[in-house]
Structures are given as C-alpha cells and as structure tokens.
mmCIF file of C-alpha atoms in Angstrom:
data_model
loop_
_atom_site.group_PDB
_atom_site.id
_atom_site.type_symbol
_atom_site.label_atom_id
_atom_site.label_comp_id
_atom_site.label_asym_id
_atom_site.label_seq_id
_atom_site.Cartn_x
_atom_site.Cartn_y
_atom_site.Cartn_z
ATOM 1 C CA MET A 1 89.156 -30.446 58.279
ATOM 2 C CA ASP A 2 90.966 -26.850 59.053
ATOM 3 C CA THR A 3 87.502 -25.308 60.899
ATOM 4 C CA GLY A 4 84.735 -26.781 62.630
ATOM 5 C CA ASP A 5 80.976 -25.707 62.666
ATOM 6 C CA VAL A 6 79.686 -25.817 66.192
ATOM 7 C CA PHE A 7 75.988 -25.909 65.005
ATOM 8 C CA ASP A 8 76.819 -29.280 63.247
ATOM 9 C CA PRO A 9 75.665 -31.996 65.594
ATOM 10 C CA ASN A 10 78.310 -34.363 63.922
ATOM 11 C CA CYS A 11 81.262 -31.816 64.300
ATOM 12 C CA PRO A 12 84.168 -32.656 66.526
ATOM 13 C CA THR A 13 84.221 -28.899 67.696
ATOM 14 C CA ARG A 14 81.383 -29.885 70.265
ATOM 15 C CA VAL A 15 83.878 -32.169 72.040
ATOM 16 C CA VAL A 16 86.050 -29.020 71.963
ATOM 17 C CA LEU A 17 83.596 -27.074 73.586
ATOM 18 C CA ASP A 18 82.647 -29.570 76.208
ATOM 19 C CA ARG A 19 86.460 -29.511 77.172
ATOM 20 C CA ILE A 20 86.604 -25.806 77.298
ATOM 21 C CA GLY A 21 82.976 -25.158 79.014
ATOM 22 C CA ASP A 22 84.172 -27.356 81.871
ATOM 23 C CA LYS A 23 84.529 -25.422 85.193
ATOM 24 C CA TRP A 24 87.371 -27.671 86.128
ATOM 25 C CA SER A 25 89.231 -27.529 82.724
ATOM 26 C CA VAL A 26 88.663 -23.785 83.040
ATOM 27 C CA LEU A 27 90.043 -23.604 86.758
ATOM 28 C CA VAL A 28 92.905 -25.636 85.754
ATOM 29 C CA LEU A 29 93.916 -23.434 82.821
ATOM 30 C CA LEU A 30 93.645 -20.379 84.883
ATOM 31 C CA SER A 31 95.529 -22.051 87.672
ATOM 32 C CA LEU A 32 98.355 -22.931 85.182
ATOM 33 C CA ILE A 33 98.848 -19.448 83.338
ATOM 34 C CA ASP A 34 101.505 -18.069 85.793
ATOM 35 C CA GLY A 35 103.623 -21.423 85.205
ATOM 36 C CA PRO A 36 104.106 -25.023 86.010
ATOM 37 C CA MET A 37 102.410 -26.461 89.100
ATOM 38 C CA ARG A 38 102.600 -29.765 90.588
ATOM 39 C CA PHE A 39 98.789 -32.274 91.116
ATOM 40 C CA THR A 40 98.741 -31.053 95.203
ATOM 41 C CA GLN A 41 99.310 -27.268 94.329
ATOM 42 C CA LEU A 42 96.643 -27.339 91.793
ATOM 43 C CA ARG A 43 94.195 -29.132 93.965
ATOM 44 C CA ALA A 44 94.874 -26.828 96.584
ATOM 45 C CA ARG A 45 94.338 -23.778 94.447
ATOM 46 C CA ILE A 46 91.204 -24.933 92.655
ATOM 47 C CA GLY A 47 89.804 -26.017 95.951
ATOM 48 C CA GLY A 48 86.532 -28.415 96.048
ATOM 49 C CA VAL A 49 87.937 -30.959 93.231
ATOM 50 C CA THR A 50 88.292 -34.399 94.202
ATOM 51 C CA PRO A 51 91.633 -36.080 93.248
ATOM 52 C CA LYS A 52 89.691 -38.480 90.883
ATOM 53 C CA VAL A 53 88.141 -35.347 89.173
ATOM 54 C CA LEU A 54 91.100 -33.671 88.860
ATOM 55 C CA THR A 55 93.219 -36.465 87.364
ATOM 56 C CA GLN A 56 90.434 -37.153 85.200
ATOM 57 C CA THR A 57 90.533 -33.333 84.004
ATOM 58 C CA LEU A 58 94.503 -33.289 83.749
ATOM 59 C CA ARG A 59 94.389 -36.427 81.480
ATOM 60 C CA ALA A 60 91.713 -35.183 78.995
ATOM 61 C CA MET A 61 93.581 -31.842 78.856
ATOM 62 C CA GLU A 62 96.875 -33.374 78.396
ATOM 63 C CA GLN A 63 94.951 -35.670 75.783
ATOM 64 C CA ASP A 64 93.619 -32.728 74.156
ATOM 65 C CA GLY A 65 97.364 -30.735 74.009
ATOM 66 C CA LEU A 66 96.114 -28.284 76.172
ATOM 67 C CA ILE A 67 98.827 -28.969 79.170
ATOM 68 C CA THR A 68 101.993 -31.003 79.279
ATOM 69 C CA ARG A 69 102.812 -33.372 82.291
ATOM 70 C CA GLU A 70 106.404 -33.904 83.054
ATOM 71 C CA VAL A 71 107.659 -36.378 85.233
ATOM 72 C CA PHE A 72 111.113 -35.813 86.966
ATOM 73 C CA ALA A 73 113.528 -38.566 88.128
ATOM 74 C CA GLU A 74 113.642 -37.571 91.679
ATOM 75 C CA VAL A 75 112.880 -39.485 94.986
ATOM 76 C CA PRO A 76 110.092 -39.098 95.471
ATOM 77 C CA PRO A 77 108.764 -38.420 91.755
ATOM 78 C CA ARG A 78 107.746 -35.104 91.057
ATOM 79 C CA VAL A 79 105.455 -34.260 88.441
ATOM 80 C CA GLU A 80 104.602 -30.804 86.924
ATOM 81 C CA TYR A 81 101.723 -29.759 84.615
ATOM 82 C CA THR A 82 102.345 -26.759 82.276
ATOM 83 C CA LEU A 83 100.241 -25.012 79.580
ATOM 84 C CA THR A 84 101.071 -25.857 76.187
ATOM 85 C CA ASP A 85 100.951 -23.081 73.541
ATOM 86 C CA LEU A 86 97.497 -24.243 72.691
ATOM 87 C CA GLY A 87 96.391 -23.956 76.090
ATOM 88 C CA ARG A 88 98.147 -20.671 76.703
ATOM 89 C CA SER A 89 95.839 -19.400 73.594
ATOM 90 C CA LEU A 90 92.799 -19.993 75.687
ATOM 91 C CA HIS A 91 93.920 -17.563 78.264
ATOM 92 C CA GLU A 92 92.363 -14.340 76.716
ATOM 93 C CA PRO A 93 89.040 -15.570 76.377
ATOM 94 C CA ILE A 94 88.370 -17.898 79.435
ATOM 95 C CA SER A 95 89.842 -15.208 81.579
ATOM 96 C CA VAL A 96 87.193 -12.934 79.731
ATOM 97 C CA VAL A 97 84.375 -15.250 80.802
ATOM 98 C CA ALA A 98 86.032 -15.560 84.617
ATOM 99 C CA THR A 99 85.801 -11.881 84.952
ATOM 100 C CA TRP A 100 82.413 -11.708 83.600
ATOM 101 C CA ALA A 101 81.098 -14.447 86.046
ATOM 102 C CA GLU A 102 82.821 -12.724 88.840
ATOM 103 C CA ARG A 103 81.363 -9.523 88.164
ATOM 104 C CA ASN A 104 77.713 -10.941 87.285
ATOM 105 C CA VAL A 105 77.599 -13.602 89.980
ATOM 106 C CA ALA A 106 75.693 -11.637 92.558
ATOM 107 C CA GLU A 107 72.913 -10.555 89.886
ATOM 108 C CA ILE A 108 72.606 -13.955 88.529
ATOM 109 C CA LEU A 109 72.159 -15.460 92.029
ATOM 110 C CA ARG A 110 69.455 -12.854 92.668
ATOM 111 C CA TYR A 111 67.567 -14.051 89.568
ATOM 112 C CA ARG A 112 67.799 -17.721 90.656
ATOM 113 C CA GLU A 113 66.496 -16.646 94.003
ATOM 114 C CA LYS A 114 63.270 -14.948 92.280
ATOM 115 C CA SER A 115 62.538 -18.041 90.214
ATOM 116 C CA ALA A 116 62.862 -20.803 93.074
#
C-alpha cells in the first residue's frame, strides 16, 4: 500500500493521524526541529508533561520512525532524541497548525466562554 484513505475506517492512516494529532507528539516535534535534545531538556521545553507521558510519547514516535533515540556510552549514560527525515518532513505542516493555534486561541476561548 503506497497511499491511504483517511475516510476508510479500516485504513492505518488513522493511526498516523492519531500520532500527529497528539499534542505531546506535536510539541516534541516542534522542540526537536532545532536539533537533538535530552529527555530533561524536552520535558523542560514542553512543560506540563509528566515523565511517564513523555516517555510513552517518545517511544511511540520512535516506533513510528519520527525520531531516533541515541544512547551515548558515558557515565552517567546520555540519551539524545533527534528527528528523522520523516519527522522533519512534518515540520512545515505542524508549524502551520501551531501558528494558527497561537493566532486564534483568544477567539476560540471567547467562543467557549459564550457556550459555557
């Protein structure tokens, strides 16, 4: 299968949408665009994410081929996360969505207040 169909409920494309639509995955991707980072750096940069959730997100992104995890033989061991070419290919579309969210958050919050 070379392409998918997002409207087909049996298509694995929906799994991909789950990954790239997850806020933690988006924040990891945006954090790593400037280069490799360690776990503690990522956690500090993202803010508000628990170690467990960040670990789960990083593992899933690695499994999906979006990031690599490199362990350096040092004491204590050093681990860095880096975007793959596939992960970097998401930068432009994800950045557009992030910019849109930043520009429109006030208006969306106003609508939420009206409907509450």
